mmCIF file of C-alpha atoms in Angstrom:
data_model
loop_
_atom_site.group_PDB
_atom_site.id
_atom_site.type_symbol
_atom_site.label_atom_id
_atom_site.label_comp_id
_atom_site.label_asym_id
_atom_site.label_seq_id
_atom_site.Cartn_x
_atom_site.Cartn_y
_atom_site.Cartn_z
ATOM 1 C CA MET A 1 81.935 68.182 77.566
ATOM 2 C CA LYS A 2 82.336 71.326 79.688
ATOM 3 C CA ASN A 3 85.793 70.205 80.857
ATOM 4 C CA ILE A 4 87.035 69.788 77.301
ATOM 5 C CA ASN A 5 88.838 72.647 75.609
ATOM 6 C CA ILE A 6 87.127 72.564 72.194
ATOM 7 C CA LYS A 7 89.691 74.861 70.582
ATOM 8 C CA PHE A 8 92.540 72.528 71.564
ATOM 9 C CA LEU A 9 90.505 69.488 70.516
ATOM 10 C CA ILE A 10 90.032 70.954 67.038
ATOM 11 C CA ILE A 11 93.746 71.764 66.807
ATOM 12 C CA SER A 12 94.539 68.192 67.908
ATOM 13 C CA CYS A 13 92.276 66.736 65.237
ATOM 14 C CA CYS A 14 93.832 68.917 62.544
ATOM 15 C CA ILE A 15 97.358 67.930 63.562
ATOM 16 C CA LEU A 16 96.331 64.269 63.707
ATOM 17 C CA ILE A 17 94.982 64.481 60.154
ATOM 18 C CA ILE A 18 98.247 66.072 59.010
ATOM 19 C CA GLU A 19 100.218 63.323 60.770
ATOM 20 C CA ILE A 20 98.146 60.622 59.075
ATOM 21 C CA LEU A 21 98.668 62.262 55.680
ATOM 22 C CA ILE A 22 102.403 62.469 56.343
ATOM 23 C CA ALA A 23 102.482 58.785 57.306
ATOM 24 C CA ILE A 24 100.616 57.777 54.157
ATOM 25 C CA TYR A 25 102.148 60.065 51.540
ATOM 26 C CA ALA A 26 105.515 61.412 52.699
ATOM 27 C CA LYS A 27 108.317 59.114 51.617
ATOM 28 C CA ASP A 28 111.208 61.525 52.036
ATOM 29 C CA ASP A 29 114.072 62.210 54.441
ATOM 30 C CA PHE A 30 112.652 65.318 56.112
ATOM 31 C CA ILE A 31 108.853 65.601 56.240
ATOM 32 C CA ARG A 32 108.098 62.170 57.631
ATOM 33 C CA PRO A 33 111.032 61.525 59.951
ATOM 34 C CA ILE A 34 111.753 65.035 61.231
ATOM 35 C CA PHE A 35 108.728 67.274 60.683
ATOM 36 C CA GLY A 36 106.420 64.384 61.628
ATOM 37 C CA ASP A 37 108.160 64.029 65.013
ATOM 38 C CA TYR A 38 108.140 67.803 65.477
ATOM 39 C CA LEU A 39 104.358 67.753 64.968
ATOM 40 C CA ALA A 40 103.972 64.646 67.144
ATOM 41 C CA SER A 41 105.175 66.467 70.252
ATOM 42 C CA ILE A 42 102.830 69.350 69.437
ATOM 43 C CA LEU A 43 99.984 66.855 69.012
ATOM 44 C CA VAL A 44 100.731 65.342 72.424
ATOM 45 C CA PHE A 45 100.623 68.833 73.931
ATOM 46 C CA TYR A 46 97.263 69.739 72.401
ATOM 47 C CA LEU A 47 95.732 66.365 73.282
ATOM 48 C CA LEU A 48 96.749 66.802 76.904
ATOM 49 C CA ALA A 49 95.691 70.463 76.935
ATOM 50 C CA THR A 50 92.281 69.409 75.612
ATOM 51 C CA PHE A 51 91.545 67.515 78.816
ATOM 52 C CA LEU A 52 93.867 68.881 81.522
ATOM 53 C CA LYS A 53 92.980 72.084 83.289
ATOM 54 C CA THR A 54 96.403 73.242 84.408
ATOM 55 C CA ASP A 55 99.160 75.641 83.417
ATOM 56 C CA LEU A 56 100.074 75.242 79.735
ATOM 57 C CA ASN A 57 103.773 75.388 80.580
ATOM 58 C CA LYS A 58 103.348 72.345 82.816
ATOM 59 C CA ILE A 59 101.477 70.562 80.043
ATOM 60 C CA ALA A 60 104.310 71.439 77.647
ATOM 61 C CA ILE A 61 106.890 69.895 79.995
ATOM 62 C CA LEU A 62 104.725 66.797 80.448
ATOM 63 C CA SER A 63 104.331 66.518 76.664
ATOM 64 C CA LEU A 64 108.080 66.682 76.171
ATOM 65 C CA LEU A 65 108.643 64.053 78.857
ATOM 66 C CA ILE A 66 106.082 61.762 77.204
ATOM 67 C CA SER A 67 107.783 62.260 73.834
ATOM 68 C CA TYR A 68 111.185 61.482 75.365
ATOM 69 C CA MET A 69 109.738 58.426 77.116
ATOM 70 C CA ILE A 70 108.400 57.055 73.844
ATOM 71 C CA GLU A 71 111.832 57.544 72.286
ATOM 72 C CA PHE A 72 113.459 55.796 75.253
ATOM 73 C CA LEU A 73 111.038 52.886 74.817
ATOM 74 C CA GLN A 74 112.170 52.697 71.198
ATOM 75 C CA TYR A 75 115.791 52.674 72.405
ATOM 76 C CA ILE A 76 115.168 49.615 74.588
ATOM 77 C CA ASN A 77 113.069 47.963 71.832
ATOM 78 C CA ILE A 78 110.046 47.688 74.105
ATOM 79 C CA LEU A 79 107.782 46.214 71.430
ATOM 80 C CA GLU A 80 110.268 43.439 70.748
ATOM 81 C CA LEU A 81 110.800 42.827 74.474
ATOM 82 C CA LEU A 82 107.037 42.476 74.933
ATOM 83 C CA HIS A 83 106.713 40.396 71.747
ATOM 84 C CA LEU A 84 104.434 43.024 70.223
ATOM 85 C CA ASP A 85 106.728 43.973 67.343
ATOM 86 C CA LYS A 86 104.531 42.186 64.780
ATOM 87 C CA ILE A 87 101.586 44.494 65.481
ATOM 88 C CA LYS A 88 101.820 47.116 62.754
ATOM 89 C CA PHE A 89 99.619 49.681 64.522
ATOM 90 C CA LEU A 90 101.903 49.686 67.584
ATOM 91 C CA ASN A 91 104.965 50.064 65.354
ATOM 92 C CA ILE A 92 103.361 53.073 63.701
ATOM 93 C CA LEU A 93 102.135 54.576 66.981
ATOM 94 C CA LEU A 94 105.301 54.095 69.035
ATOM 95 C CA GLY A 95 107.862 53.861 66.274
ATOM 96 C CA ASN A 96 110.595 51.291 66.305
ATOM 97 C CA SER A 97 113.980 52.990 66.151
ATOM 98 C CA PHE A 98 115.686 55.434 68.476
ATOM 99 C CA SER A 99 117.087 58.642 66.997
ATOM 100 C CA TRP A 100 118.709 61.692 68.534
ATOM 101 C CA THR A 101 117.206 63.652 65.657
ATOM 102 C CA ASP A 102 113.764 62.705 66.976
ATOM 103 C CA MET A 103 114.710 64.052 70.406
ATOM 104 C CA ILE A 104 115.713 67.354 68.822
ATOM 105 C CA ALA A 105 112.477 67.458 66.792
ATOM 106 C CA TYR A 106 110.397 66.858 69.934
ATOM 107 C CA THR A 107 112.281 69.589 71.768
ATOM 108 C CA LEU A 108 111.793 72.060 68.924
ATOM 109 C CA GLY A 109 108.085 71.199 68.807
ATOM 110 C CA ILE A 110 107.633 71.975 72.488
ATOM 111 C CA LEU A 111 109.756 75.131 72.207
ATOM 112 C CA THR A 112 107.389 76.226 69.448
ATOM 113 C CA ILE A 113 104.443 75.601 71.781
ATOM 114 C CA LEU A 114 106.095 77.656 74.507
ATOM 115 C CA LEU A 115 106.659 80.497 72.034
ATOM 116 C CA ILE A 116 103.051 80.360 70.884
ATOM 117 C CA HIS A 117 101.572 80.339 74.378
ATOM 118 C CA ASN A 118 104.080 82.666 76.076
ATOM 119 C CA PRO A 119 104.901 85.353 73.502
ATOM 120 C CA ASN A 120 105.201 88.173 76.058
ATOM 121 C CA LYS A 121 107.561 86.258 78.347
ATOM 122 C CA ILE A 122 109.917 85.561 75.442
ATOM 123 C CA LYS A 123 110.183 89.257 74.527
ATOM 124 C CA SER A 124 111.040 90.329 78.089
#
């Protein structure tokens, strides 16, 4: 447990709860598809930062790359290619349709993280 960043773990859990609530209750055209993806990239960041002991900027870049990779996998219909498209959990976890809007949401999420964790560098 000493290698786990408890603060980031708690933030991850809170964001995960929000994401689950969005998935269950938000049936609109903004909160679920856009804000949910924005939060998803932030969730990836905090999950990685919980366990990785490295520069937070590097974790932010890795988080963005993971988010982009998931979107790319949606683009190539990876679940269908692997005949896993009938598994509802995987469809929820990975999503099933590519969107440029998602890419923008992921980018904005990671930019938010960079602003939060580098406030002095932004002002300079």
